[in-house]
Short mmCIF file of C-alpha atoms and ligand atoms in Angstrom, two decimals:
data_model
loop_
_atom_site.label_atom_id
_atom_site.label_comp_id
_atom_site.label_asym_id
_atom_site.label_seq_id
_atom_site.Cartn_x
_atom_site.Cartn_y
_atom_site.Cartn_z
CA MET A 1 145.87 137.85 75.98
CA THR A 2 147.60 136.62 72.95
CA PRO A 3 149.54 139.54 71.24
CA ASP A 4 148.89 140.29 67.98
CA ILE A 5 145.42 139.43 68.51
CA ARG A 6 142.71 142.62 68.73
CA PRO A 7 140.57 141.32 71.56
CA LEU A 8 136.43 141.10 71.31
CA ILE A 9 134.30 142.20 74.42
CA ALA A 10 131.30 140.97 73.14
CA GLY A 11 127.64 140.93 75.05
CA ASN A 12 125.24 138.60 75.00
CA TRP A 13 121.65 139.48 76.14
CA LYS A 14 119.47 136.32 75.33
CA MET A 15 115.88 136.73 75.63
CA ASN A 16 116.44 139.97 77.60
CA GLY A 17 115.42 143.65 76.46
CA THR A 18 112.59 145.17 74.69
CA ARG A 19 112.60 149.03 72.94
CA ALA A 20 112.43 150.38 76.80
CA GLU A 21 116.47 148.96 76.95
CA LEU A 22 117.17 150.71 73.80
CA ASP A 23 118.60 153.10 75.67
CA GLN A 24 121.08 151.13 77.26
CA ILE A 25 122.39 150.00 73.37
CA LYS A 26 122.45 153.52 73.07
CA ALA A 27 124.61 154.40 76.68
CA ILE A 28 127.00 151.55 75.33
CA ALA A 29 127.27 152.72 71.57
CA ASP A 30 128.22 156.02 72.80
CA GLY A 31 130.81 154.74 75.90
CA VAL A 32 132.70 152.92 73.73
CA LYS A 33 133.69 155.67 71.30
CA THR A 34 137.08 156.73 73.33
CA PRO A 35 140.95 155.91 71.91
CA LEU A 36 140.34 152.26 73.23
CA SER A 37 138.05 150.98 70.79
CA GLN A 38 141.48 151.36 68.29
CA GLN A 39 142.49 148.61 69.61
CA VAL A 40 139.79 146.66 71.24
CA ASP A 41 136.51 145.46 69.06
CA THR A 42 132.94 145.81 70.80
CA LEU A 43 129.77 143.85 70.07
CA LEU A 44 126.39 143.71 71.81
CA CYS A 45 124.28 140.65 70.72
CA PRO A 46 120.42 141.57 71.37
CA PRO A 47 117.37 139.54 70.94
CA ILE A 48 116.77 139.55 67.43
CA THR A 49 113.87 141.73 67.67
CA LEU A 50 115.68 144.59 68.44
CA LEU A 51 118.55 144.13 65.95
CA TYR A 52 117.47 146.29 63.09
CA VAL A 53 117.34 149.37 65.47
CA ALA A 54 120.04 148.52 67.27
CA THR A 55 122.51 149.01 64.25
CA ALA A 56 120.55 152.10 63.31
CA LEU A 57 121.93 153.41 67.13
CA CYS A 58 125.29 152.00 66.08
CA ASP A 59 126.13 153.86 63.01
CA ASP A 60 128.12 156.44 64.34
CA SER A 61 129.36 154.27 66.89
CA PRO A 62 132.29 151.37 66.74
CA LEU A 63 130.06 149.33 68.68
CA LEU A 64 128.62 146.18 66.57
CA VAL A 65 125.79 144.12 66.36
CA GLY A 66 124.87 140.55 66.29
CA ALA A 67 122.34 137.92 66.69
CA GLN A 68 122.21 135.21 68.86
CA ASP A 69 121.87 132.17 66.57
CA CYS A 70 121.07 131.56 63.04
CA HIS A 71 119.29 128.70 61.03
CA HIS A 72 121.72 126.99 59.24
CA LYS A 73 119.15 127.22 56.44
CA VAL A 74 119.24 130.42 53.57
CA CYS A 75 115.44 130.37 53.85
CA GLY A 76 112.37 128.48 53.53
CA ALA A 77 109.55 126.89 55.62
CA HIS A 78 111.25 126.91 59.04
CA THR A 79 108.62 128.50 61.18
CA GLY A 80 109.81 131.21 63.76
CA ASP A 81 113.91 130.46 62.63
CA ILE A 82 116.34 133.59 61.68
CA SER A 83 118.50 132.92 58.42
CA ALA A 84 122.03 134.35 58.61
CA GLU A 85 121.16 136.75 55.32
CA MET A 86 118.14 137.72 57.71
CA ILE A 87 120.70 139.13 60.24
CA ALA A 88 123.04 140.25 57.72
CA ASP A 89 120.38 142.20 55.87
CA CYS A 90 119.84 143.82 59.36
CA PHE A 91 123.14 144.95 59.30
CA GLY A 92 124.74 142.18 62.35
CA THR A 93 128.12 141.73 61.29
CA HIS A 94 128.46 138.74 63.63
CA VAL A 95 126.57 135.33 65.13
CA ILE A 96 126.61 133.52 68.12
CA VAL A 97 126.25 129.57 66.98
CA GLY A 98 126.38 126.57 69.35
CA HIS A 99 125.82 128.40 72.82
CA SER A 100 125.37 125.78 75.42
CA GLU A 101 121.79 127.39 76.03
CA ARG A 102 120.94 126.61 72.30
CA ARG A 103 122.40 123.36 72.82
CA GLY A 104 120.62 122.13 75.96
CA ASP A 105 116.97 123.87 74.92
CA HIS A 106 117.07 122.83 71.88
CA ALA A 107 119.47 120.09 71.51
CA GLU A 108 121.78 121.21 69.12
CA THR A 109 124.34 118.74 68.07
CA ASP A 110 127.98 119.80 67.55
CA HIS A 111 127.17 119.04 63.54
CA LEU A 112 124.32 121.38 63.62
CA VAL A 113 126.30 123.86 64.95
CA ARG A 114 129.24 123.75 62.37
CA ALA A 115 126.35 123.92 59.59
CA LYS A 116 125.07 126.90 61.47
CA ALA A 117 128.66 128.01 61.45
CA GLU A 118 128.77 127.53 57.60
CA ALA A 119 125.81 129.30 56.76
CA ALA A 120 127.01 132.25 58.87
CA HIS A 121 130.36 132.45 56.62
CA ALA A 122 128.40 132.23 53.43
CA ALA A 123 126.57 135.36 54.71
CA ASP A 124 129.59 137.13 55.49
CA LEU A 125 128.88 136.85 59.19
CA VAL A 126 131.65 136.30 61.79
CA ALA A 127 130.60 132.93 64.01
CA ILE A 128 131.23 133.04 67.22
CA VAL A 129 131.24 129.25 68.02
CA CYS A 130 130.61 128.01 71.33
CA VAL A 131 131.88 124.94 73.75
CA GLY A 132 132.13 124.17 76.63
CA GLU A 133 132.04 121.35 79.83
CA THR A 134 129.09 120.76 81.83
CA LEU A 135 129.64 120.49 85.50
CA ASP A 136 129.35 116.63 85.28
CA GLU A 137 131.96 116.51 82.10
CA ARG A 138 134.14 118.50 84.38
CA ASP A 139 133.84 116.05 87.91
CA ALA A 140 134.95 113.59 85.40
CA TYR A 141 137.79 115.13 84.16
CA GLN A 142 136.77 115.43 81.10
CA THR A 143 136.88 118.97 80.30
CA LEU A 144 139.71 118.66 77.45
CA ASP A 145 137.90 115.79 75.32
CA VAL A 146 135.08 117.73 75.18
CA LEU A 147 136.72 121.27 74.30
CA LYS A 148 138.18 118.85 71.35
CA ARG A 149 135.63 117.40 70.46
CA GLN A 150 133.74 120.23 70.10
CA ILE A 151 136.12 122.12 67.97
CA PHE A 152 136.80 119.37 65.67
CA ASN A 153 132.85 118.77 65.09
CA SER A 154 131.87 122.40 65.29
CA VAL A 155 134.32 124.44 63.52
CA PRO A 156 134.07 124.19 59.66
CA ALA A 157 136.87 123.58 57.37
CA ASP A 158 136.64 127.30 56.00
CA ALA A 159 137.43 128.92 58.90
CA ASN A 160 139.47 131.45 59.53
CA ALA A 161 141.14 134.11 62.06
CA GLN A 162 138.64 136.53 60.41
CA ASN A 163 135.48 134.65 60.01
CA THR A 164 135.69 132.24 63.21
CA VAL A 165 135.46 133.47 67.05
CA ILE A 166 135.75 130.80 69.90
CA ALA A 167 133.97 131.18 73.26
CA TYR A 168 134.90 128.74 75.85
CA GLU A 169 132.29 129.05 78.29
CA PRO A 170 131.98 126.17 80.93
CA VAL A 171 128.68 125.91 81.37
CA TRP A 172 128.03 125.66 84.76
CA ALA A 173 129.71 128.99 85.21
CA ILE A 174 126.81 130.51 82.95
CA GLY A 175 125.12 133.02 84.85
CA THR A 176 125.82 131.29 88.31
CA GLY A 177 128.34 133.71 89.70
CA LEU A 178 130.89 130.98 89.36
CA THR A 179 134.20 130.75 87.57
CA PRO A 180 136.94 128.30 87.00
CA THR A 181 140.44 129.27 88.63
CA ARG A 182 143.15 131.73 86.55
CA GLY A 183 144.66 128.10 86.58
CA ASP A 184 141.87 126.67 84.68
CA ILE A 185 140.79 129.27 82.31
CA GLU A 186 144.68 129.58 81.44
CA VAL A 187 144.76 125.54 80.71
CA ALA A 188 141.60 125.40 78.75
CA HIS A 189 142.59 128.49 76.46
CA ALA A 190 146.07 127.04 76.05
CA PHE A 191 144.64 123.88 75.01
CA MET A 192 142.15 125.62 72.36
CA ARG A 193 144.80 127.07 71.34
CA ALA A 194 146.81 124.14 69.84
CA GLU A 195 143.47 122.61 68.85
CA LEU A 196 142.91 125.13 66.70
CA VAL A 197 146.53 125.01 65.43
CA GLU A 198 145.77 121.68 64.83
CA LEU A 199 142.87 122.04 62.72
CA MET A 200 143.64 125.15 60.61
CA GLY A 201 147.40 125.27 60.80
CA ARG A 202 149.50 129.07 61.17
CA GLU A 203 145.60 130.66 61.11
CA GLY A 204 144.33 128.61 64.44
CA ALA A 205 147.00 130.52 66.00
CA GLY A 206 145.01 134.08 65.12
CA VAL A 207 141.99 132.85 66.13
CA ARG A 208 140.35 134.93 69.17
CA ILE A 209 139.42 132.68 71.91
CA LEU A 210 136.75 134.53 74.38
CA TYR A 211 135.96 133.65 77.77
CA GLY A 212 132.27 133.38 78.92
CA GLY A 213 130.42 132.77 82.21
CA SER A 214 129.69 134.75 85.36
CA VAL A 215 132.16 138.09 83.53
CA LYS A 216 131.74 141.36 85.53
CA PRO A 217 133.15 143.87 85.96
CA ALA A 218 135.04 143.10 89.38
CA ASN A 219 136.51 139.22 87.70
CA ALA A 220 137.18 140.57 84.04
CA SER A 221 140.83 142.53 84.31
CA GLU A 222 142.26 139.79 85.94
CA ILE A 223 140.49 137.54 83.54
CA LEU A 224 141.65 139.67 80.26
CA GLY A 225 145.26 139.06 81.77
CA ILE A 226 145.24 135.48 81.35
CA ASP A 227 147.29 133.83 78.40
CA ASN A 228 144.99 133.52 75.09
CA VAL A 229 141.83 135.11 76.36
CA ASP A 230 141.25 136.95 73.48
CA GLY A 231 138.50 139.12 75.05
CA VAL A 232 135.21 138.32 76.34
CA LEU A 233 131.51 137.42 76.20
CA VAL A 234 129.49 138.44 78.51
CA GLY A 235 125.72 137.59 79.94
CA GLY A 236 123.80 139.06 82.50
CA ALA A 237 126.79 142.26 82.97
CA SER A 238 126.17 143.20 79.11
CA LEU A 239 122.62 144.23 80.05
CA LYS A 240 123.21 147.62 82.00
CA ALA A 241 126.13 149.84 79.93
CA GLU A 242 127.67 150.60 83.50
CA ASP A 243 128.89 147.17 83.51
CA PHE A 244 129.46 146.50 79.76
CA LEU A 245 131.66 149.60 79.29
CA ALA A 246 133.52 149.00 83.12
CA ILE A 247 134.45 145.41 81.54
CA TYR A 248 135.33 147.29 78.49
CA ALA A 249 137.91 149.43 80.24
CA ALA A 250 139.39 146.92 81.92
CA CYS A 251 141.06 145.67 78.54
CA GLU A 252 143.22 149.04 78.82
CA PRO A 253 146.15 147.83 80.73
CA HIS A 254 146.88 144.90 79.35
CA VAL A 255 146.25 146.16 75.47
CA VAL A 256 149.22 148.59 76.48
CA LYS A 257 151.10 145.86 77.42
CA ALA A 258 150.69 144.15 74.92
CA ALA A 259 151.38 146.99 72.67
P1 PGA B 301 126.77 135.45 82.28
O1 PGA B 301 126.20 134.47 80.74
O2 PGA B 301 127.60 136.40 81.96
O3 PGA B 301 125.43 135.57 82.43
O4 PGA B 301 126.93 134.12 83.12
C1 PGA B 301 127.17 134.21 79.51
C2 PGA B 301 126.78 133.65 78.34
O5 PGA B 301 126.29 132.62 78.19
O6 PGA B 301 127.43 133.92 77.69
#
């Protein structure tokens, strides 16, 4: 973790979850009501169909609720899309933009991702901008080049430590059970920190950089202990309250150490 940066434990439910799973959201909302929530932020991004109900369930909980994507325009003829304003209207606080599944499945470019992050900021949402290399890029030793390109092209000019979070998610580590080595994560996060400082000046030193890709209770503590890892973005393991809460609890020794 980075001293002075408040960690964020975020869950991304992707296209999983119906009303039958609202009890898991309630269990997470209740489970994060511990003293640790004074030092650690928690966020859940369920499918958009559950967003409004989820925010109501979290009324008396520190658990924040967000969305997984937004359109870059405020409104208009865009069948099936959701605007950042609509997310804010349902009391969402964050939106993930540029997840590799969106970049891959919907051919989203760095420039579109930046426009989405700008739309999020205009709606007073925090944009979680995802970056990360594919396996081919990693094998070709292009990881840092990819991260540099994605950060410079996807992070908007108005980004600051309050309205923007970066999530480093190596594409090959998502949903595969594979994770980079501790050393690889350390190098990538230190590199991104330097790039953010170059891009944003001193402000870049305070931006949260999350790691994502096969994070689970068994590896969370080790990952959270790496320098410049200011939290995690969790897919599969966020679907079960028990696992999400175990990852949240794994922050404890690290925030105690940093305090
Ligand atoms: P995973 O997904 O934890 O299931 O690997 C992470 C993500 O895509 O955000």
